[in-house]
CSV table of C-alpha atoms and ligand atoms in Angstrom, one decimal:
chain,number,residue,atom,x,y,z
A,1071,MET,CA,65.5,106.7,36.0
A,1072,LYS,CA,66.7,110.2,37.2
A,1073,GLU,CA,70.3,109.5,38.1
A,1074,LEU,CA,72.9,106.7,38.4
A,1075,GLN,CA,75.9,107.0,40.7
A,1076,LEU,CA,79.1,105.0,40.4
A,1077,HIS,CA,80.8,104.5,43.7
A,1078,ARG,CA,84.3,103.0,43.8
A,1079,VAL,CA,85.0,101.3,47.1
A,1080,ARG,CA,88.2,99.6,48.5
A,1081,LEU,CA,87.7,96.8,51.0
A,1082,PRO,CA,90.9,95.3,52.4
A,1083,LEU,CA,90.6,91.5,52.8
A,1084,VAL,CA,91.3,90.0,56.2
A,1085,SER,CA,93.8,87.6,54.5
A,1086,PRO,CA,95.1,87.3,51.0
A,1087,PHE,CA,92.9,85.1,48.7
A,1088,ARG,CA,95.1,83.1,46.4
A,1089,THR,CA,93.6,81.3,43.4
A,1090,ALA,CA,94.9,80.1,40.0
A,1091,TYR,CA,94.2,83.8,38.9
A,1092,GLY,CA,96.6,85.3,41.4
A,1093,ILE,CA,96.6,86.8,44.9
A,1094,GLN,CA,93.9,89.2,45.9
A,1095,THR,CA,94.5,91.4,49.0
A,1096,VAL,CA,91.8,94.0,48.5
A,1097,LYS,CA,88.3,93.9,46.9
A,1098,ASP,CA,88.0,96.8,44.5
A,1099,VAL,CA,84.2,97.2,44.3
A,1100,LEU,CA,82.1,99.2,42.0
A,1101,LEU,CA,78.7,100.0,43.5
A,1102,VAL,CA,75.8,101.5,41.5
A,1103,LYS,CA,73.2,103.7,43.1
A,1104,ALA,CA,70.0,104.2,41.2
A,1105,VAL,CA,68.0,107.4,42.2
A,1106,ALA,CA,64.3,107.4,41.2
A,1107,ASP,CA,61.5,109.7,42.3
A,1108,GLU,CA,60.0,107.2,44.7
A,1109,ALA,CA,63.1,105.4,46.1
A,1110,GLU,CA,66.8,104.7,45.8
A,1111,GLY,CA,68.5,101.4,45.2
A,1112,TRP,CA,72.0,99.9,45.3
A,1113,GLY,CA,73.7,97.3,43.0
A,1114,GLU,CA,77.1,95.7,43.2
A,1115,CYS,CA,79.5,94.8,40.3
A,1116,VAL,CA,81.4,91.6,41.2
A,1117,ALA,CA,84.2,92.0,38.7
A,1118,MET,CA,87.8,91.7,40.0
A,1119,SER,CA,90.3,94.4,39.4
A,1120,PHE,CA,92.2,92.1,37.0
A,1121,PRO,CA,90.5,90.3,34.0
A,1122,GLY,CA,91.6,86.8,35.2
A,1123,TYR,CA,88.3,85.1,36.2
A,1124,SER,CA,86.6,86.5,33.0
A,1125,SER,CA,87.3,89.3,30.6
A,1126,GLU,CA,85.5,91.8,32.8
A,1127,TYR,CA,87.4,94.0,35.3
A,1128,THR,CA,86.3,96.8,37.6
A,1129,ASP,CA,87.7,99.8,35.5
A,1130,ALA,CA,86.2,98.4,32.3
A,1131,ALA,CA,82.8,97.8,34.0
A,1132,ALA,CA,82.8,101.5,35.0
A,1133,LEU,CA,83.6,102.6,31.5
A,1134,VAL,CA,81.0,100.4,29.8
A,1135,ILE,CA,78.4,101.6,32.2
A,1136,LYS,CA,79.2,105.3,31.6
A,1137,ALA,CA,79.5,105.0,27.8
A,1138,HIS,CA,77.0,102.4,26.8
A,1139,LEU,CA,74.7,101.0,29.5
A,1140,ALA,CA,73.7,103.9,31.7
A,1141,PRO,CA,72.4,105.9,28.7
A,1142,LEU,CA,70.0,103.1,27.9
A,1143,ILE,CA,68.6,103.2,31.5
A,1144,LEU,CA,68.6,106.9,31.9
A,1145,ALA,CA,66.6,107.3,28.7
A,1146,ALA,CA,63.8,105.1,29.9
A,1147,ASP,CA,60.7,106.4,31.8
A,1148,ASP,CA,58.9,103.1,32.3
A,1149,LEU,CA,61.7,101.1,33.7
A,1150,SER,CA,61.4,97.8,35.6
A,1151,GLY,CA,64.2,95.6,37.0
A,1152,SER,CA,62.4,92.7,35.3
A,1153,ASP,CA,63.2,94.0,31.8
A,1154,ILE,CA,66.7,95.3,32.3
A,1155,THR,CA,68.2,92.3,30.6
A,1156,GLU,CA,66.1,93.0,27.5
A,1157,ARG,CA,66.7,96.7,27.7
A,1158,LEU,CA,70.5,96.2,27.7
A,1159,SER,CA,70.6,93.4,25.1
A,1160,SER,CA,72.1,95.6,22.4
A,1161,VAL,CA,75.3,95.6,24.3
A,1162,ILE,CA,77.1,92.2,24.0
A,1163,GLY,CA,78.7,90.7,27.1
A,1164,HIS,CA,79.7,92.8,30.1
A,1165,ASN,CA,77.4,90.7,32.3
A,1166,MET,CA,78.8,91.8,35.6
A,1167,ALA,CA,78.3,95.5,34.7
A,1168,LYS,CA,74.7,94.7,33.5
A,1169,THR,CA,74.0,92.8,36.8
A,1170,ALA,CA,75.1,95.8,38.9
A,1171,LEU,CA,72.6,98.0,37.0
A,1172,GLU,CA,69.8,95.4,37.3
A,1173,MET,CA,70.4,95.2,41.0
A,1174,ALA,CA,70.2,98.9,41.5
A,1175,VAL,CA,67.1,99.4,39.5
A,1176,LEU,CA,65.4,96.4,41.1
A,1177,ASP,CA,66.3,97.5,44.6
A,1178,ALA,CA,64.8,101.0,44.0
A,1179,GLU,CA,61.7,99.5,42.5
A,1180,LEU,CA,61.2,96.9,45.2
A,1181,ARG,CA,61.8,99.5,48.0
A,1182,ALA,CA,59.2,101.8,46.4
A,1183,SER,CA,56.6,99.0,46.5
A,1184,GLY,CA,57.7,97.5,49.8
A,1185,GLN,CA,58.5,94.0,48.3
A,1186,SER,CA,61.5,91.9,49.2
A,1187,PHE,CA,63.9,90.7,46.6
A,1188,GLY,CA,63.4,87.2,48.0
A,1189,SER,CA,59.7,87.3,47.2
A,1190,TRP,CA,60.5,88.8,43.7
A,1191,ILE,CA,62.9,86.0,42.8
A,1192,GLY,CA,60.9,83.2,44.4
A,1193,SER,CA,62.8,82.3,47.6
A,1194,VAL,CA,61.1,79.3,49.3
A,1195,THR,CA,63.2,79.0,52.5
A,1196,ASP,CA,64.1,81.5,55.3
A,1197,ARG,CA,67.7,80.4,55.6
A,1198,VAL,CA,70.4,78.8,53.5
A,1199,PRO,CA,73.4,76.6,54.6
A,1200,ALA,CA,76.8,78.5,54.6
A,1201,GLY,CA,79.7,77.2,52.6
A,1202,VAL,CA,83.2,78.6,52.5
A,1203,SER,CA,85.9,78.8,49.8
A,1204,THR,CA,89.6,78.5,50.8
A,1205,GLY,CA,92.4,79.9,48.7
A,1206,ILE,CA,95.6,78.1,47.9
A,1207,ALA,CA,97.5,78.1,51.2
A,1208,ALA,CA,101.2,78.7,52.0
A,1209,SER,CA,101.5,75.1,53.4
A,1210,ILE,CA,99.4,72.0,53.9
A,1211,THR,CA,99.7,72.6,57.7
A,1212,GLU,CA,98.2,76.0,57.3
A,1213,LEU,CA,95.4,74.7,55.1
A,1214,VAL,CA,94.4,72.0,57.6
A,1215,GLN,CA,94.3,74.6,60.3
A,1216,THR,CA,92.2,77.0,58.2
A,1217,VAL,CA,89.7,74.4,57.2
A,1218,GLY,CA,89.5,73.0,60.7
A,1219,GLY,CA,88.7,76.5,61.9
A,1220,TYR,CA,85.9,76.8,59.3
A,1221,LEU,CA,84.4,73.5,60.4
A,1222,ASP,CA,84.5,74.7,64.0
A,1223,ASP,CA,82.7,77.9,62.9
A,1224,GLY,CA,79.8,75.7,61.6
A,1225,TYR,CA,80.3,75.9,57.8
A,1226,ARG,CA,78.4,73.1,56.2
A,1227,ARG,CA,80.7,72.7,53.2
A,1228,VAL,CA,84.3,73.5,52.4
A,1229,LYS,CA,85.7,74.2,48.9
A,1230,ILE,CA,89.5,74.4,48.3
A,1231,LYS,CA,91.1,75.9,45.3
A,1232,ILE,CA,93.4,73.6,43.4
A,1233,GLN,CA,96.0,74.0,40.6
A,1234,PRO,CA,98.7,71.7,39.2
A,1235,GLY,CA,101.1,71.0,42.1
A,1236,TRP,CA,98.4,71.7,44.8
A,1237,ASP,CA,95.7,69.2,44.4
A,1238,ILE,CA,95.9,65.5,45.4
A,1239,GLU,CA,98.2,66.0,48.4
A,1240,PRO,CA,96.2,68.7,50.1
A,1241,VAL,CA,92.9,66.8,49.6
A,1242,ALA,CA,94.5,63.6,50.9
A,1243,VAL,CA,95.8,65.3,54.0
A,1244,LEU,CA,92.5,67.1,54.7
A,1245,ARG,CA,90.7,63.8,54.5
A,1246,ARG,CA,93.3,62.1,56.7
A,1247,GLU,CA,93.4,64.8,59.3
A,1248,LEU,CA,89.8,66.0,59.4
A,1249,GLY,CA,87.9,62.9,58.3
A,1250,GLU,CA,85.3,62.0,55.7
A,1251,ASP,CA,82.3,63.4,57.6
A,1252,PHE,CA,82.3,66.9,56.1
A,1253,VAL,CA,81.4,68.0,52.6
A,1254,LEU,CA,84.5,68.8,50.6
A,1255,GLN,CA,84.9,70.0,47.0
A,1256,VAL,CA,87.6,71.5,44.8
A,1257,ASP,CA,87.8,74.3,42.3
A,1258,GLY,CA,90.4,74.4,39.6
A,1259,ASN,CA,89.5,77.8,38.1
A,1260,GLY,CA,90.5,76.5,34.6
A,1261,ALA,CA,94.2,75.8,35.7
A,1262,TYR,CA,94.3,72.4,34.0
A,1263,SER,CA,94.7,71.3,30.4
A,1264,SER,CA,92.3,68.6,29.0
A,1265,GLY,CA,94.6,68.2,26.0
A,1266,SER,CA,97.0,66.0,28.0
A,1267,SER,CA,95.8,62.5,29.0
A,1268,GLY,CA,98.3,62.8,31.9
A,1269,GLU,CA,96.3,65.6,33.4
A,1270,LEU,CA,93.0,63.7,33.0
A,1271,ASP,CA,94.6,60.7,34.8
A,1272,HIS,CA,96.0,63.0,37.4
A,1273,LEU,CA,92.5,64.5,38.2
A,1274,ALA,CA,91.0,61.0,38.2
A,1275,GLN,CA,93.0,60.3,41.4
A,1276,LEU,CA,90.7,62.7,43.2
A,1277,ASP,CA,88.0,60.0,42.9
A,1278,ARG,CA,89.4,58.4,46.1
A,1279,PHE,CA,88.4,61.2,48.4
A,1280,ALA,CA,84.5,61.3,48.3
A,1281,LEU,CA,84.5,64.9,46.9
A,1282,ALA,CA,81.1,66.5,46.4
A,1283,MET,CA,82.4,67.8,43.0
A,1284,ILE,CA,85.3,69.1,40.9
A,1285,GLU,CA,84.6,72.6,39.8
A,1286,GLN,CA,85.9,74.0,36.5
A,1287,PRO,CA,89.2,72.2,36.0
A,1288,PHE,CA,89.6,73.4,32.4
A,1289,ALA,CA,89.2,76.7,30.4
A,1290,PRO,CA,85.8,78.2,30.0
A,1291,ALA,CA,85.3,77.3,26.4
A,1292,ASP,CA,86.5,73.7,26.9
A,1293,LEU,CA,83.1,72.0,27.2
A,1294,LEU,CA,84.4,68.9,25.4
A,1295,GLY,CA,87.3,68.5,27.7
A,1296,HIS,CA,85.0,68.6,30.7
A,1297,ALA,CA,82.7,66.0,29.0
A,1298,ARG,CA,85.7,63.8,28.5
A,1299,LEU,CA,86.8,64.0,32.1
A,1300,ALA,CA,83.2,63.4,33.2
A,1301,ARG,CA,83.2,60.1,31.4
A,1302,GLN,CA,86.5,59.1,33.0
A,1303,ILE,CA,85.7,59.8,36.7
A,1304,SER,CA,82.9,59.3,39.1
A,1305,THR,CA,83.2,62.6,41.0
A,1306,PRO,CA,80.6,65.0,39.7
A,1307,ILE,CA,81.9,67.9,37.4
A,1308,CYS,CA,80.6,71.3,38.2
A,1309,LEU,CA,80.9,74.3,35.8
A,1310,ASP,CA,81.4,77.9,36.8
A,1311,GLU,CA,83.3,80.1,34.3
A,1312,SER,CA,81.9,78.1,31.3
A,1313,VAL,CA,78.3,78.9,32.0
A,1314,SER,CA,77.7,82.5,30.8
A,1315,SER,CA,74.0,82.2,29.9
A,1316,PRO,CA,71.0,79.9,30.0
A,1317,SER,CA,71.9,78.7,26.6
A,1318,THR,CA,75.5,77.8,27.5
A,1319,ALA,CA,74.1,75.9,30.5
A,1320,GLU,CA,71.8,73.9,28.2
A,1321,THR,CA,74.7,73.2,25.8
A,1322,ALA,CA,77.0,72.1,28.7
A,1323,LEU,CA,74.3,69.7,30.0
A,1324,ALA,CA,73.5,68.4,26.5
A,1325,LEU,CA,77.2,67.6,26.0
A,1326,GLY,CA,77.5,65.9,29.4
A,1327,ALA,CA,80.2,68.5,30.4
A,1328,CYS,CA,78.8,68.8,33.9
A,1329,SER,CA,76.2,67.4,36.3
A,1330,VAL,CA,76.2,70.4,38.6
A,1331,ILE,CA,76.1,74.1,37.9
A,1332,ASN,CA,77.5,77.0,40.0
A,1333,VAL,CA,75.2,79.9,39.4
A,1334,LYS,CA,76.5,83.5,39.8
A,1335,ALA,CA,74.3,86.3,38.7
A,1336,GLY,CA,77.1,88.5,37.7
A,1337,ARG,CA,78.6,85.9,35.4
A,1338,VAL,CA,75.3,85.3,33.6
A,1339,GLY,CA,74.1,88.9,33.3
A,1340,GLY,CA,71.6,89.2,36.1
A,1341,TYR,CA,69.4,87.7,38.8
A,1342,GLY,CA,66.6,87.1,36.2
A,1343,GLU,CA,69.1,85.2,34.0
A,1344,ALA,CA,70.3,83.3,37.1
A,1345,ARG,CA,66.7,82.3,37.8
A,1346,ARG,CA,66.3,81.1,34.3
A,1347,ILE,CA,69.3,78.8,34.7
A,1348,HIS,CA,67.9,77.6,38.0
A,1349,ASP,CA,64.6,76.8,36.3
A,1350,LEU,CA,66.1,74.9,33.3
A,1351,CYS,CA,68.3,72.9,35.6
A,1352,ARG,CA,65.4,72.1,37.8
A,1353,GLU,CA,63.4,70.7,34.8
A,1354,ARG,CA,66.4,68.5,34.0
A,1355,GLY,CA,67.0,67.3,37.6
A,1356,VAL,CA,70.4,69.0,37.7
A,1357,ALA,CA,71.4,70.5,41.1
A,1358,VAL,CA,72.7,74.1,41.3
A,1359,TRP,CA,74.4,76.1,44.0
A,1360,CYS,CA,75.2,79.8,44.5
A,1361,GLY,CA,78.7,80.9,43.7
A,1362,GLY,CA,80.5,83.8,45.3
A,1363,MET,CA,82.8,86.6,44.1
A,1364,LEU,CA,83.9,88.1,47.5
A,1365,GLU,CA,80.7,90.2,47.6
A,1366,THR,CA,80.1,92.9,50.1
A,1367,GLY,CA,77.1,92.6,52.4
A,1368,LEU,CA,74.9,93.9,49.6
A,1369,GLY,CA,75.8,91.3,46.9
A,1370,ARG,CA,75.7,88.7,49.7
A,1371,ALA,CA,72.1,89.6,50.5
A,1372,ALA,CA,71.0,89.1,46.9
A,1373,ASN,CA,72.9,85.8,46.8
A,1374,VAL,CA,71.3,84.5,50.0
A,1375,ALA,CA,67.8,85.1,48.6
A,1376,LEU,CA,68.8,83.5,45.2
A,1377,ALA,CA,70.1,80.4,47.1
A,1378,ALA,CA,66.7,80.1,48.7
A,1379,LEU,CA,65.1,79.0,45.4
A,1380,PRO,CA,64.0,75.4,45.5
A,1381,ASN,CA,66.7,73.8,43.2
A,1382,PHE,CA,69.6,75.3,45.1
A,1383,THR,CA,70.0,72.0,46.8
A,1384,LEU,CA,73.8,72.2,47.4
A,1385,PRO,CA,75.5,74.7,49.9
A,1386,GLY,CA,76.9,77.7,48.1
A,1387,ASP,CA,80.0,80.0,48.5
A,1388,LEU,CA,78.0,82.0,51.0
A,1389,SER,CA,80.1,82.9,54.0
A,1390,ALA,CA,80.0,85.3,56.9
A,1391,SER,CA,81.3,88.8,56.3
A,1392,GLU,CA,84.3,88.2,58.6
A,1393,ARG,CA,85.5,85.5,56.2
A,1394,TYR,CA,86.6,88.3,53.9
A,1395,PHE,CA,86.3,91.7,55.5
A,1396,SER,CA,87.0,93.2,58.9
A,1397,GLN,CA,84.5,95.9,58.1
A,1398,ASP,CA,81.5,95.3,55.7
A,1399,ILE,CA,79.4,98.1,54.2
A,1400,THR,CA,76.2,96.6,55.6
A,1401,GLU,CA,75.5,95.0,59.0
A,1402,PRO,CA,77.9,92.1,58.9
A,1403,TRP,CA,76.6,88.7,57.8
A,1404,ARG,CA,76.9,86.2,60.6
A,1405,LEU,CA,76.4,82.4,60.7
A,1406,VAL,CA,73.4,81.2,62.7
A,1407,ASP,CA,73.8,77.4,63.3
A,1408,GLY,CA,75.8,77.2,60.0
A,1409,HIS,CA,73.2,79.1,58.0
A,1410,LEU,CA,72.6,82.6,56.7
A,1411,THR,CA,69.1,84.2,57.1
A,1412,VAL,CA,67.2,85.2,53.9
A,1413,PRO,CA,66.5,89.0,54.3
A,1414,ASP,CA,62.8,89.9,54.2
A,1415,GLY,CA,62.9,93.7,54.2
A,1416,PRO,CA,62.1,95.8,51.1
A,1417,GLY,CA,64.6,95.4,48.2
A,1418,PHE,CA,67.7,93.5,49.1
A,1419,GLY,CA,66.7,94.1,52.8
A,1420,VAL,CA,70.1,95.4,53.9
A,1421,GLU,CA,71.1,99.0,54.6
A,1422,ILE,CA,74.4,100.5,53.4
A,1423,LYS,CA,76.2,102.1,56.4
A,1424,ALA,CA,76.9,105.6,55.1
A,1425,ASP,CA,79.8,106.4,57.4
A,1426,ILE,CA,81.6,103.1,56.6
A,1427,LEU,CA,80.9,103.4,52.9
A,1428,GLU,CA,82.3,107.0,52.9
A,1429,SER,CA,85.4,106.0,54.7
A,1430,LEU,CA,86.1,103.2,52.1
A,1431,THR,CA,85.1,105.2,49.0
A,1432,THR,CA,87.8,106.3,46.5
A,1433,SER,CA,85.6,108.1,44.0
A,1434,VAL,CA,82.0,108.9,43.1
A,1435,GLU,CA,80.6,109.8,39.6
A,1436,TYR,CA,77.1,111.1,38.9
A,1437,LEU,CA,75.4,110.2,35.6
A,1438,SER,CA,72.2,111.9,34.7
A,1439,ARG,CA,69.8,112.1,31.8
A,1440,PRO,CA,71.4,114.0,28.9
B,1239,NPQ,C1,85.1,80.9,42.1
B,1239,NPQ,N1,85.1,82.6,44.0
B,1239,NPQ,O1,84.2,80.3,42.5
B,1239,NPQ,C2,85.4,82.4,42.6
B,1239,NPQ,C3,86.6,82.9,42.0
B,1239,NPQ,C4,87.1,84.2,42.5
B,1239,NPQ,C5,84.6,82.5,46.4
B,1239,NPQ,O2,85.9,80.9,45.3
B,1239,NPQ,C6,88.2,89.0,43.7
B,1239,NPQ,C7,86.9,89.0,43.2
B,1239,NPQ,C8,88.9,87.8,43.8
B,1239,NPQ,C9,86.3,87.8,42.8
B,1239,NPQ,C10,89.0,85.4,43.4
B,1239,NPQ,C11,85.3,81.9,45.1
B,1239,NPQ,C12,88.3,86.6,43.4
B,1239,NPQ,C13,87.0,86.6,42.9
B,1239,NPQ,C14,88.4,84.2,43.0
B,1239,NPQ,C15,86.5,85.4,42.4
B,1239,NPQ,O3,85.8,80.5,41.2
B,1240,MG,MG1,84.7,78.7,40.7
């Protein structure tokens, strides 16, 4: 690879996104551009600016790429996106940083050969159902209004963030006001403690509301806590933060810690790794869905193609651009009959709009072969 560029981009959110990790008002994105002789490609790092979701954060991702990951890629002549995971394996962790590099190298490679990312990863459908994730609201009235609006927009599934003090009541009111006819699930982002039987009993009250699943109520390492809850309730447990690799996915399933997995490429170190988790879940009859990290139109394009693999049988956190941004760096993603269309152009199949990118960019760094 001739050159790698690190672009820092600041996208204001249309409304603050509140989770157990705090309130987000802007998405601070690190984009990687790979420049090869034949083509250029783009990748997106999904880290947040604060290490709350996982230990990664945007500034650290830029540092680890500059100091440790980029040199491994710039040194290589015979580089394929398919072996980036292997090439970067001497560096432990930093999965979101690695994924951004895998994306950039793959996009350049696929553009050079004219192949779409969907055909590379194995997409089998041309559209995927859109789901939406709602932050913790200022009031239950506001939540009902927001969720009602999403259902009117055509979203096929709604997820609400929960935390102690904001769980049973908002779910009960949503079901009472908006009915049982829509797919609803909740995400705890690790805000609960499995050590207290009180909290297990409390979460068990969610069984009354026909939820599609409860996502990640406990801390990432607490697989046994999730397994204990799974034995106590009938609502399926889904893991997000806990699953950092194909082998943690296998461990979680073997322990009975979950019956559904949220797959996010950034969390597991790449789209190749995400596909491996998809494959092993498929063999075991375990459904997966595609998670979201407030991606720009670029990361969204990759996720939509990933979600078109055959075992992504549940709607993902795949929303229209306008759910998060008034201005996206690609052509905005829009819902068509509650779905998003799998791109079929070369690479990720979306073009970065140079003028918009430039107006939102805060810095660019150029890394080349020493
Ligand atoms: C989840 N995402 O499933 C995450 C968590 C999350 C769409 O619910 C900035 C960047 C803020 C990434 C807040 C969704 C974020 C973020 C929450 C990811 O758990
Ligand atoms: Mg989650």
